[in-house]
Coordinates of C-alpha atoms in Angstrom, one line a residue:
Chain A
M479 CA 0.0 0.0 0.0
T480 CA 1.1 3.5 -0.6
D481 CA 0.3 7.2 -0.2
D482 CA 1.4 7.9 -3.7
S483 CA -1.4 9.4 -5.8
T484 CA 0.7 11.2 -8.4
L485 CA -1.3 9.8 -11.3
A486 CA -4.6 11.1 -10.0
D487 CA -6.2 14.5 -10.8
D488 CA -4.5 17.4 -9.0
A489 CA -7.7 17.9 -7.1
A490 CA -7.7 14.3 -5.8
P491 CA -7.0 13.9 -2.1
V492 CA -4.2 11.6 -1.0
S493 CA -5.2 8.1 -2.0
P494 CA -4.9 5.2 0.5
C495 CA -4.0 2.7 -2.2
H496 CA -2.7 2.4 -5.8
R497 CA -5.2 3.8 -8.2
G498 CA -4.6 2.0 -11.5
I499 CA -5.6 4.5 -14.2
F500 CA -8.6 6.0 -12.5
T501 CA -8.8 9.8 -13.1
I502 CA -11.7 10.6 -10.8
A503 CA -10.9 12.3 -7.6
G504 CA -11.0 10.7 -4.2
V505 CA -10.8 7.2 -2.8
I506 CA -11.5 4.2 -5.0
P507 CA -13.4 1.9 -2.6
S508 CA -13.3 -1.1 -5.0
Q509 CA -9.5 -1.0 -4.9
L510 CA -9.8 -1.6 -1.2
Q511 CA -12.3 -4.4 -1.2
W512 CA -11.0 -7.6 0.3
R513 CA -11.0 -10.7 -2.0
D514 CA -11.2 -14.1 -0.5
M515 CA -9.0 -16.5 -2.3
T516 CA -9.4 -20.2 -2.8
Y517 CA -6.4 -22.3 -3.7
E518 CA -5.7 -25.9 -4.5
P519 CA -2.8 -28.0 -5.6
L520 CA -2.8 -28.9 -9.3
R521 CA 0.1 -31.1 -10.4
G522 CA 3.6 -31.3 -9.2
K523 CA 4.4 -28.2 -7.2
I524 CA 1.9 -26.0 -9.1
W525 CA -1.0 -24.5 -7.3
T526 CA -4.0 -22.6 -8.7
V527 CA -5.7 -19.7 -7.0
S528 CA -8.9 -17.8 -7.6
E529 CA -11.3 -15.3 -6.0
G530 CA -14.2 -16.9 -8.0
I531 CA -13.7 -14.9 -11.2
N532 CA -10.0 -14.4 -12.0
R533 CA -7.6 -17.3 -11.8
S534 CA -3.8 -17.7 -11.7
I535 CA -1.1 -20.2 -10.7
F536 CA 2.0 -20.2 -8.5
I537 CA 4.8 -22.7 -8.2
E538 CA 6.9 -23.8 -5.3
G539 CA 10.6 -23.6 -6.1
K540 CA 13.5 -24.9 -4.0
T541 CA 14.0 -21.6 -2.2
G542 CA 11.0 -19.5 -3.0
V543 CA 7.9 -19.0 -5.2
I544 CA 7.3 -18.3 -8.9
A545 CA 4.0 -16.5 -9.2
F546 CA 2.0 -15.6 -12.3
D547 CA 0.1 -12.3 -12.4
T548 CA -1.2 -10.2 -9.5
F549 CA -5.0 -10.2 -9.6
G550 CA -6.9 -7.0 -10.5
S551 CA -6.8 -4.7 -7.5
P552 CA -4.5 -3.7 -4.7
M553 CA -6.5 -5.8 -2.2
G554 CA -6.7 -8.7 -4.7
A555 CA -2.9 -8.6 -4.9
I556 CA -2.6 -8.6 -1.2
A557 CA -5.0 -11.4 -0.8
Y558 CA -3.2 -13.4 -3.4
R559 CA 0.1 -12.9 -1.6
S560 CA -1.5 -13.8 1.7
A561 CA -2.8 -17.1 0.1
I562 CA 0.7 -18.0 -1.1
D563 CA 2.2 -17.2 2.3
R564 CA -0.4 -19.5 3.9
V565 CA 0.3 -22.3 1.5
L566 CA 4.1 -21.9 1.4
P567 CA 5.1 -20.2 4.7
G568 CA 8.6 -18.8 4.8
K569 CA 9.0 -19.0 1.0
P570 CA 9.4 -15.5 -0.6
V571 CA 7.9 -14.7 -4.0
H572 CA 11.1 -14.1 -5.8
T573 CA 9.8 -14.2 -9.4
L574 CA 6.6 -12.8 -10.9
V575 CA 5.7 -13.6 -14.5
Y576 CA 3.3 -11.3 -16.3
T577 CA 1.0 -13.1 -18.8
H578 CA 0.0 -9.8 -20.5
D579 CA -0.5 -6.1 -19.8
H580 CA -4.0 -5.8 -18.5
L581 CA -4.5 -4.3 -15.1
D582 CA -7.1 -6.9 -14.0
H583 CA -4.3 -9.5 -14.2
T584 CA -1.0 -7.8 -13.8
G585 CA -1.8 -4.3 -12.4
Y586 CA -0.7 -4.5 -8.9
A587 CA 2.8 -5.9 -8.4
A588 CA 3.5 -3.0 -6.1
D589 CA 1.1 -4.6 -3.7
F590 CA 1.9 -8.2 -4.4
A591 CA 5.6 -8.5 -4.5
P592 CA 7.4 -5.2 -5.0
D593 CA 10.9 -6.6 -4.8
A594 CA 10.4 -9.6 -7.0
R595 CA 12.1 -10.2 -10.3
I596 CA 9.4 -9.6 -13.0
V597 CA 9.4 -11.3 -16.3
A598 CA 7.3 -10.2 -19.3
H599 CA 7.2 -10.4 -23.1
E600 CA 8.6 -7.2 -24.6
L601 CA 5.2 -6.4 -26.2
T602 CA 3.7 -6.5 -22.7
Q603 CA 6.4 -4.3 -21.4
N604 CA 6.0 -1.7 -24.1
V605 CA 2.4 -1.1 -22.9
I606 CA 3.2 -1.1 -19.2
V607 CA 5.9 1.4 -19.6
A608 CA 3.7 3.7 -21.8
R609 CA 0.7 3.3 -19.4
Q610 CA 2.4 4.3 -16.2
S611 CA -0.4 2.9 -14.2
D612 CA -0.2 3.4 -10.4
G613 CA 0.7 0.0 -8.9
Q614 CA 1.7 -1.8 -12.1
L615 CA 5.5 -2.3 -12.0
P616 CA 7.5 -2.6 -15.2
A617 CA 9.2 -5.9 -15.8
T618 CA 12.8 -6.3 -14.7
E619 CA 13.5 -8.8 -17.5
T620 CA 11.8 -9.1 -20.9
W621 CA 11.8 -11.8 -23.6
S622 CA 10.9 -11.6 -27.2
G623 CA 9.9 -13.9 -30.1
E624 CA 7.6 -16.9 -29.8
T625 CA 9.2 -19.0 -27.0
A626 CA 11.5 -18.8 -24.1
W627 CA 12.5 -21.7 -21.7
C628 CA 12.6 -20.7 -18.1
E629 CA 14.6 -22.6 -15.5
I630 CA 13.9 -20.8 -12.2
D631 CA 14.7 -22.2 -8.8
G632 CA 14.3 -25.8 -9.9
V633 CA 11.1 -25.1 -11.9
R634 CA 11.1 -25.5 -15.7
F635 CA 8.5 -24.2 -18.1
L636 CA 8.2 -22.7 -21.6
L637 CA 6.8 -19.3 -22.2
V638 CA 4.9 -19.2 -25.5
Y639 CA 3.8 -16.2 -27.4
P640 CA 1.8 -17.7 -30.2
G641 CA 0.8 -14.4 -31.8
P642 CA -1.8 -11.7 -31.2
T643 CA -4.7 -13.1 -29.2
H644 CA -5.8 -10.6 -26.5
G645 CA -4.0 -7.7 -24.8
D646 CA -0.4 -7.2 -25.7
G647 CA 2.2 -10.0 -25.6
N648 CA -0.2 -12.4 -24.1
C649 CA 1.7 -15.6 -23.4
A650 CA 1.0 -19.1 -22.3
A651 CA 3.1 -21.1 -19.8
W652 CA 3.7 -24.8 -20.7
F653 CA 4.8 -27.3 -18.1
P654 CA 5.8 -30.2 -20.3
D655 CA 6.6 -32.6 -17.5
L656 CA 3.1 -32.1 -16.0
K657 CA 1.2 -31.8 -19.3
L658 CA -0.3 -28.5 -18.1
L659 CA -0.9 -25.3 -20.1
F660 CA -1.8 -22.0 -18.5
M661 CA -3.0 -19.1 -20.6
V662 CA -5.1 -16.1 -19.6
D663 CA -7.9 -14.4 -21.4
T664 CA -8.2 -16.8 -24.3
I665 CA -9.8 -20.2 -23.8
I666 CA -12.4 -20.2 -21.2
P667 CA -15.4 -22.4 -20.2
G668 CA -18.5 -21.2 -22.1
V669 CA -19.2 -17.7 -23.2
G670 CA -17.2 -16.3 -20.3
Y671 CA -16.1 -13.0 -21.8
T672 CA -18.3 -9.9 -22.2
F673 CA -17.7 -8.0 -25.5
L674 CA -14.2 -9.6 -26.1
P675 CA -12.3 -6.5 -24.9
D676 CA -8.9 -6.1 -26.7
W677 CA -9.3 -9.3 -28.6
H678 CA -7.5 -9.5 -31.9
L679 CA -10.0 -11.5 -33.8
A680 CA -8.6 -11.7 -37.3
S681 CA -5.8 -13.9 -36.2
Y682 CA -7.4 -15.3 -33.0
I683 CA -8.4 -18.8 -33.9
P684 CA -5.4 -19.9 -36.0
T685 CA -3.1 -18.3 -33.5
L686 CA -4.7 -20.1 -30.5
T687 CA -4.8 -23.5 -32.3
R688 CA -1.0 -23.4 -32.6
L689 CA -1.0 -24.3 -28.9
L690 CA -2.5 -27.7 -29.7
A691 CA 0.9 -28.7 -31.0
L692 CA 2.1 -28.8 -27.4
E693 CA 1.5 -31.9 -25.3
W694 CA -1.0 -31.1 -22.4
D695 CA -4.2 -32.4 -21.0
V696 CA -5.0 -29.7 -18.5
F697 CA -5.7 -26.1 -19.5
V698 CA -5.7 -23.5 -16.7
P699 CA -7.5 -20.4 -17.9
G700 CA -7.4 -16.9 -16.4
H701 CA -11.0 -17.0 -15.3
F702 CA -13.4 -19.6 -13.8
W703 CA -12.4 -23.3 -13.8
L704 CA -10.0 -25.7 -15.5
T705 CA -10.6 -27.2 -18.8
D706 CA -9.0 -29.7 -21.2
R707 CA -8.5 -30.3 -24.9
D708 CA -12.2 -31.0 -25.4
G709 CA -13.0 -27.7 -23.7
F710 CA -10.4 -25.9 -25.8
A711 CA -12.1 -27.3 -29.0
E712 CA -15.6 -26.4 -27.8
N713 CA -14.5 -22.8 -27.1
V714 CA -12.9 -22.5 -30.6
R715 CA -16.1 -23.8 -32.1
W716 CA -18.0 -21.0 -30.3
Y717 CA -15.7 -18.3 -31.8
E718 CA -16.1 -19.8 -35.3
A719 CA -19.9 -19.8 -34.9
V720 CA -19.9 -16.2 -33.8
A721 CA -17.7 -15.1 -36.6
E722 CA -20.1 -16.8 -39.2
T723 CA -23.2 -15.5 -37.5
A724 CA -21.8 -11.9 -37.3
Q725 CA -21.5 -11.9 -41.1
E726 CA -25.0 -13.3 -41.4
A727 CA -26.4 -10.6 -39.1
I728 CA -24.9 -7.9 -41.3
A729 CA -26.2 -9.6 -44.5
D730 CA -29.6 -9.9 -43.0
G731 CA -29.8 -6.2 -42.3
V732 CA -29.9 -6.4 -38.5
D733 CA -29.5 -3.0 -36.8
V734 CA -25.9 -3.7 -35.8
D735 CA -25.7 -0.6 -33.7
S736 CA -28.4 -2.0 -31.4
L737 CA -27.1 -4.3 -28.7
H738 CA -30.7 -5.3 -28.2
E739 CA -31.3 -6.3 -31.8
V740 CA -27.9 -8.1 -32.1
T741 CA -28.6 -10.0 -28.9
R742 CA -32.0 -11.1 -30.2
Y743 CA -30.3 -12.3 -33.4
A744 CA -27.6 -14.1 -31.4
H745 CA -30.1 -16.0 -29.3
E746 CA -32.2 -16.8 -32.4
R747 CA -29.3 -18.2 -34.4
L748 CA -26.9 -19.6 -31.8
A749 CA -29.0 -20.9 -28.9
A750 CA -29.8 -24.2 -30.5
D751 CA -26.2 -25.3 -30.7
H752 CA -24.6 -23.2 -28.0
G753 CA -27.4 -22.1 -25.6
A754 CA -26.2 -24.4 -22.9
L755 CA -22.8 -22.8 -22.6
F756 CA -22.0 -21.0 -19.4
R757 CA -23.1 -17.4 -19.6
F758 CA -24.6 -17.7 -23.1
N759 CA -27.6 -15.6 -22.0
E760 CA -25.4 -12.9 -20.7
Y761 CA -22.8 -12.5 -23.3
A762 CA -23.8 -14.1 -26.6
G763 CA -25.1 -10.8 -27.8
M764 CA -22.0 -8.8 -26.8
N765 CA -19.7 -11.4 -28.4
L766 CA -21.7 -11.2 -31.6
L767 CA -21.7 -7.3 -31.5
R768 CA -17.9 -7.3 -31.2
Y769 CA -17.6 -9.7 -34.2
V770 CA -20.0 -7.6 -36.2
Y771 CA -17.7 -4.6 -35.8
E772 CA -14.8 -6.8 -36.8
F773 CA -16.3 -7.3 -40.2
V774 CA -17.8 -3.8 -40.6
H775 CA -14.5 -2.1 -39.7
G776 CA -11.9 -4.7 -40.9
G777 CA -10.2 -5.2 -37.6
W778 CA -8.8 -2.7 -35.1
G779 CA -5.3 -1.3 -35.3
V780 CA -2.0 -3.0 -36.2
E781 CA -2.7 -5.9 -33.8
G782 CA -6.1 -6.5 -35.3
N783 CA -4.7 -6.7 -38.8
T784 CA -1.5 -8.7 -38.3
P785 CA -1.8 -11.8 -40.4
A786 CA -2.0 -15.0 -38.4
C787 CA 1.0 -17.3 -38.3
H788 CA -0.1 -20.8 -39.4
A789 CA 3.2 -22.4 -39.0
P790 CA 3.5 -25.1 -36.4
L791 CA 4.8 -24.0 -33.1
E792 CA 8.5 -24.9 -32.8
V793 CA 9.6 -26.0 -29.3
P794 CA 13.2 -25.2 -28.8
H795 CA 15.4 -27.7 -26.9
A796 CA 15.8 -26.8 -23.3
H797 CA 19.3 -26.1 -22.1
Chain B
M420 CA -25.3 -2.8 -60.4
L421 CA -22.5 -5.1 -59.5
T422 CA -23.3 -8.5 -58.2
D423 CA -19.8 -9.3 -57.2
G424 CA -16.7 -7.4 -56.4
P425 CA -14.5 -6.5 -53.5
R426 CA -15.7 -8.0 -50.2
G427 CA -13.4 -6.6 -47.5
R428 CA -13.2 -9.2 -44.7
F429 CA -16.4 -11.1 -45.5
T430 CA -16.1 -14.8 -46.1
L431 CA -19.7 -15.6 -46.8
P432 CA -20.6 -17.0 -50.2
A433 CA -21.1 -14.4 -52.9
E434 CA -24.9 -14.9 -53.0
R435 CA -25.1 -13.7 -49.4
L436 CA -23.2 -10.5 -50.1
A437 CA -25.7 -8.7 -52.4
F438 CA -26.1 -6.0 -49.7
L439 CA -22.5 -4.9 -50.4
Y440 CA -23.4 -4.0 -54.0
E441 CA -26.7 -2.1 -53.6
E442 CA -26.5 1.5 -54.8
P443 CA -28.9 3.6 -52.8
E444 CA -30.2 7.1 -53.5
L445 CA -27.9 9.6 -51.8
Q446 CA -28.8 12.9 -50.4
V447 CA -26.5 15.7 -51.4
D448 CA -26.6 19.1 -49.6
E449 CA -24.4 22.2 -50.2
L450 CA -22.7 23.4 -47.0
G451 CA -21.1 26.4 -48.6
E452 CA -19.4 27.5 -51.8
G453 CA -17.6 24.4 -53.3
L454 CA -18.4 22.1 -50.4
W455 CA -21.1 19.5 -50.1
T456 CA -22.2 16.8 -47.7
I457 CA -23.5 13.5 -48.9
Y458 CA -25.6 11.0 -46.8
D459 CA -26.7 7.5 -47.6
G460 CA -29.1 7.1 -44.7
Q461 CA -26.4 5.6 -42.4
Y462 CA -23.1 7.3 -43.2
R463 CA -22.3 10.9 -44.0
T464 CA -19.2 12.4 -45.6
V465 CA -18.2 15.5 -47.6
F466 CA -16.6 16.4 -51.0
A467 CA -15.2 19.7 -52.2
D468 CA -14.0 21.5 -55.3
S469 CA -10.3 22.3 -55.5
D470 CA -8.0 23.8 -58.2
D471 CA -7.0 20.3 -59.1
G472 CA -10.4 18.6 -59.3
V473 CA -12.8 17.2 -56.7
I474 CA -11.5 16.0 -53.4
A475 CA -13.7 13.3 -51.8
W476 CA -13.5 12.4 -48.2
D477 CA -13.9 8.7 -47.5
T478 CA -15.8 6.2 -49.6
L479 CA -19.0 5.4 -47.7
S480 CA -19.5 2.0 -46.3
T481 CA -19.8 -0.6 -49.1
P482 CA -18.6 -1.0 -52.7
G483 CA -22.1 -0.2 -54.0
R484 CA -22.4 3.0 -51.9
A485 CA -19.0 4.0 -53.1
R486 CA -20.1 3.7 -56.7
A487 CA -23.3 5.7 -55.9
Y488 CA -21.1 8.3 -54.2
R489 CA -19.0 8.6 -57.4
A490 CA -22.1 8.9 -59.5
A491 CA -23.5 11.6 -57.3
I492 CA -20.3 13.7 -57.6
E493 CA -20.6 13.7 -61.4
R494 CA -17.0 14.9 -61.9
P495 CA -13.6 13.3 -61.9
I496 CA -12.2 12.8 -58.4
S497 CA -8.5 13.8 -58.1
T498 CA -8.0 13.0 -54.5
V499 CA -9.6 10.8 -51.8
V500 CA -8.9 11.5 -48.1
Y501 CA -9.2 8.6 -45.7
S502 CA -10.4 10.0 -42.4
N503 CA -9.5 6.7 -40.7
D504 CA -8.7 3.1 -41.5
H505 CA -12.1 1.5 -40.9
L506 CA -13.6 -0.3 -43.9
D507 CA -17.0 1.3 -43.4
R508 CA -15.3 4.7 -43.7
S509 CA -12.6 4.3 -46.3
G510 CA -12.7 0.7 -47.4
W511 CA -13.8 1.0 -51.1
C512 CA -11.7 3.4 -53.0
S513 CA -11.4 0.8 -55.8
E514 CA -15.0 1.7 -56.6
L515 CA -15.0 5.4 -55.9
A516 CA -11.8 6.6 -57.6
P517 CA -9.2 4.0 -58.2
D518 CA -6.7 6.4 -59.9
A519 CA -7.0 9.2 -57.4
E520 CA -4.3 10.3 -55.0
R521 CA -5.1 8.9 -51.5
V522 CA -4.2 10.9 -48.5
A523 CA -4.3 9.8 -44.8
H524 CA -2.6 10.1 -41.5
E525 CA 0.5 7.9 -41.2
W526 CA -1.1 5.6 -38.6
C527 CA -4.1 5.0 -40.8
A528 CA -1.8 4.3 -43.8
R529 CA 0.0 1.7 -41.9
V530 CA -3.1 -0.2 -40.9
V531 CA -4.5 0.0 -44.4
A532 CA -1.3 -1.5 -45.8
L533 CA -1.2 -4.2 -43.3
R534 CA -4.9 -5.1 -43.8
G535 CA -4.6 -5.4 -47.6
A536 CA -8.4 -5.4 -48.0
D537 CA -9.4 -5.9 -51.6
G538 CA -11.3 -2.7 -52.1
Q539 CA -9.3 -0.4 -49.8
L540 CA -6.5 0.9 -51.9
P541 CA -3.1 1.8 -50.2
V542 CA -2.5 5.4 -49.2
T543 CA -0.2 7.3 -51.5
R544 CA 0.5 10.4 -49.4
T545 CA 0.7 10.6 -45.6
F546 CA 1.0 13.3 -43.0
S547 CA 1.5 13.3 -39.2
A548 CA -0.2 16.3 -37.6
R549 CA -1.5 18.9 -39.9
E550 CA -1.7 19.2 -43.7
G551 CA -3.2 21.7 -46.1
L552 CA -5.2 20.2 -49.0
G553 CA -6.9 22.5 -51.4
P554 CA -9.7 24.3 -49.6
A555 CA -9.2 22.2 -46.4
V556 CA -6.8 21.6 -43.6
L557 CA -6.4 18.1 -42.3
H558 CA -6.0 17.8 -38.5
F559 CA -4.9 14.9 -36.4
P560 CA -6.0 16.1 -32.9
G561 CA -4.7 13.1 -31.0
L562 CA -6.3 9.7 -30.5
T563 CA -10.1 9.5 -30.7
S564 CA -11.2 6.3 -32.4
A565 CA -9.9 3.9 -35.1
S566 CA -6.3 4.4 -36.4
G567 CA -5.1 7.9 -37.4
N568 CA -8.6 9.3 -37.3
I569 CA -8.5 12.9 -38.5
A570 CA -10.8 15.9 -38.7
T571 CA -10.9 18.3 -41.7
L572 CA -11.5 22.0 -41.3
F573 CA -12.9 24.0 -44.2
P574 CA -11.9 27.5 -43.0
R575 CA -13.8 29.5 -45.7
Q576 CA -17.1 27.7 -45.0
R577 CA -16.3 27.4 -41.3
V578 CA -17.2 23.7 -41.4
L579 CA -15.5 20.8 -39.6
Y580 CA -15.9 17.3 -40.9
A581 CA -15.1 15.0 -37.9
P582 CA -16.2 11.4 -38.4
E583 CA -16.0 8.8 -35.6
T584 CA -15.9 11.5 -32.9
V585 CA -19.1 13.3 -31.7
L586 CA -22.6 12.4 -32.7
P587 CA -25.7 14.6 -32.5
N588 CA -27.2 11.9 -30.3
A589 CA -26.2 9.1 -27.8
R590 CA -26.1 6.3 -30.4
Y591 CA -22.4 5.3 -29.8
S592 CA -23.1 1.6 -29.2
M593 CA -20.0 0.0 -27.6
L594 CA -17.7 2.8 -28.7
P595 CA -15.9 0.5 -31.0
D596 CA -12.2 1.0 -31.4
W597 CA -12.3 4.1 -29.3
H598 CA -9.2 5.2 -27.4
I599 CA -10.6 6.2 -24.0
T600 CA -7.4 7.7 -22.5
A601 CA -7.1 10.6 -24.9
F602 CA -10.5 11.1 -26.4
S603 CA -11.5 14.1 -24.2
A604 CA -8.3 16.0 -24.8
S605 CA -8.4 15.3 -28.5
L606 CA -11.9 16.4 -28.9
R607 CA -11.3 19.5 -26.9
A608 CA -8.4 20.2 -29.2
L609 CA -10.8 20.3 -32.1
L610 CA -12.9 22.8 -30.2
E611 CA -9.9 25.2 -30.5
L612 CA -10.5 25.4 -34.2
D613 CA -12.7 28.0 -35.8
F614 CA -15.9 26.5 -37.1
D615 CA -19.7 26.9 -36.9
T616 CA -20.9 23.7 -38.4
V617 CA -19.8 20.1 -37.8
V618 CA -20.4 17.2 -40.2
P619 CA -20.3 14.0 -38.2
G620 CA -19.7 10.7 -39.9
R621 CA -23.2 9.6 -39.2
Y622 CA -26.6 11.2 -38.7
G623 CA -27.4 14.9 -39.2
V624 CA -25.2 18.0 -39.5
M625 CA -24.5 19.6 -36.1
T626 CA -23.8 23.1 -34.8
R627 CA -20.6 23.9 -32.9
E628 CA -22.7 24.0 -29.7
Q629 CA -24.0 20.5 -30.3
F630 CA -20.5 19.3 -30.8
A631 CA -19.4 20.8 -27.5
E632 CA -22.4 19.3 -25.8
G633 CA -21.5 15.9 -27.3
V634 CA -18.0 16.2 -25.9
A635 CA -19.4 17.0 -22.4
F636 CA -21.7 14.0 -22.7
L637 CA -18.9 11.6 -23.5
E638 CA -16.9 13.0 -20.6
A639 CA -19.9 12.5 -18.3
V640 CA -20.2 8.9 -19.3
D641 CA -16.5 8.4 -18.7
A642 CA -16.8 9.8 -15.2
A643 CA -20.0 7.8 -14.4
A644 CA -18.4 4.5 -15.6
Q645 CA -15.4 5.2 -13.4
H646 CA -17.6 5.9 -10.4
A647 CA -19.5 2.7 -11.0
F648 CA -16.4 0.7 -11.0
A649 CA -15.0 2.6 -8.0
E650 CA -18.1 1.9 -6.1
S651 CA -17.9 -1.8 -6.7
V652 CA -20.7 -2.1 -9.3
A653 CA -19.7 -5.4 -10.9
V654 CA -18.3 -4.2 -14.3
W655 CA -19.2 -7.5 -15.9
L656 CA -22.9 -7.4 -15.0
F657 CA -24.5 -5.4 -17.8
D658 CA -27.8 -4.8 -16.0
A659 CA -26.1 -3.4 -13.0
M660 CA -23.8 -1.1 -15.0
E661 CA -26.7 0.1 -17.1
A662 CA -28.8 0.9 -14.1
Y663 CA -26.0 2.8 -12.4
V664 CA -25.0 5.0 -15.4
K665 CA -28.6 5.6 -16.3
E666 CA -29.4 6.8 -12.8
Q667 CA -26.3 9.0 -12.8
L668 CA -26.8 10.6 -16.2
A669 CA -30.5 10.5 -17.2
E670 CA -31.4 13.8 -15.6
T671 CA -28.8 15.8 -17.6
W672 CA -28.4 13.7 -20.7
G673 CA -31.6 11.6 -21.0
H674 CA -32.9 14.0 -23.7
L675 CA -30.4 12.8 -26.2
D676 CA -31.8 10.5 -28.8
G677 CA -30.8 6.9 -28.2
F678 CA -29.8 7.5 -24.6
D679 CA -31.9 4.7 -23.0
E680 CA -30.7 2.2 -25.6
H681 CA -27.0 3.0 -25.7
I682 CA -26.0 4.3 -22.3
G683 CA -25.6 0.9 -20.8
I684 CA -23.2 -0.5 -23.3
M685 CA -21.3 2.8 -23.4
G686 CA -20.7 2.7 -19.7
F687 CA -19.9 -1.0 -19.8
R688 CA -17.3 -0.4 -22.4
I689 CA -15.6 2.5 -20.6
A690 CA -15.6 0.7 -17.3
H691 CA -13.7 -2.1 -19.0
H692 CA -11.1 0.5 -20.0
Y693 CA -10.4 1.2 -16.3
L694 CA -10.5 -2.5 -15.5
T695 CA -8.0 -3.5 -18.1
G696 CA -6.0 -0.3 -18.3
G697 CA -6.6 0.7 -22.0
W698 CA -5.7 -1.3 -25.0
S699 CA -2.1 -1.3 -26.5
T700 CA 0.4 1.5 -26.4
E701 CA -2.0 3.8 -28.3
D702 CA -4.5 3.9 -25.5
T703 CA -2.0 5.2 -22.9
P704 CA -0.8 8.6 -21.8
A705 CA 2.2 8.1 -24.1
A706 CA -0.1 7.5 -27.1
L707 CA 2.6 5.6 -29.0
P708 CA 1.8 3.7 -32.2
Q709 CA 1.4 -0.1 -31.8
A710 CA 4.5 -2.1 -32.3

């Protein structure tokens, strides 16, 4: 916690916690809200932790802990750290790996482990440095390209950046010995994501499916619960269906500026095959609206227009 | 009428794409000497006379509409200005004026080149901040929406053409491809220019006062969305977000057309900006182009 409120408006009173990028004056109560964490062992020395919505992993090393991400608020970060300290008492979090740049996953290292070594993809780092968000610490080490083996404190894993999916530099962590893949804000059970914020849809499906070249049978997503290769395939089918239906909606003259109309169309066209998916009723319309804009606009920005790489993912030999 | 042609990003079979090639009646209105606005019922743009021929801004939203636009101008088009990279704004120059010079902001040009959409021809001349062009001055006011979105000032007619910025209503939907960090400062930079009339990219022509009111409305939605998030309204629950921002904003802004229908998704989108931190290096205080 800190008294630093330098990023807030001049009129803002001293803030009792890190503020992220809020520009409104005054205290941000949601940043101070306690989050109860649940945690469980996964495989080997990997644990998974969640407050019911976001999910991450941490790993016991020989001398300390390698943690991924920070959760999405100062109190979330503190609760995460508290959970690790309870599971692995006396072991410091010496390494923090950022999966991508978004504050709801990596925004609060200053509250979680301010002295840790922080590892991120250079595309993630570019955004973090430019953003200057209060509480989000820049990485101390960056990597580039598609893959990087990490051997840290007796723990071995491969960081994989398969191409643009969501956010910037969003990478997966593959633990080959445990056949476990962790990746945030991509594959998820059901229709778990709202309007697909900061998704790069043109290359999304081919980029993601490159991960199928790796040997794994447990997929740990950044939200909700664990899934597997069947769950991965089901989620990809959903995106393919939404992409097709978005084009149909435009061709059928649906008022694509109306969330209500697009939602009605989504339910009419997609419920039969996909209506049982988790949160279909909540987010099918928003998912479809986002895909409609993809076709109307042609993709957003450089990331949204970068051609997908279809080449098989090459796994370098570990040292 | 064409029955086939450029298709942008669409992958549907050709028989499902007839809507792309319809050529509707367009409404043309003179805004001042040598300057006209053209409207297809959904999208609005402008064209102007210059010493070197007609300058057309943007292409309208489909190949068919671009052809109708060309027919409505009735004269050779020497230059086409892309206000931004989106296909519904500048995607169909192959049908409007394939041999014209094509001018755009450098960020827009980069995305257009990368996209390689079949009807959106590459930019042939770029600029970075401000550029004179015949009777107009092209301005990049900072990030608003899309890539390299510019506004164009016609000083003699005191008209500003500013697509994908302010609307004369509240029909912004999910604020697609908006850059939330900078939009307020960028729009206020446009208010420093000398104009009386604003041509938005959609709907009716506006007064300067309506434009200023629109900027204030967007700023109010931004503040309300932050307060909702700060006060622990669950940003992923649409009904809760919609109820909060409606309650906060209806008294002052409820008169705007489309308010009830659009305010929920606008607030929801902006709250996600503060949740995630903005998208890419563009949507940061540094406002850097994407790597």
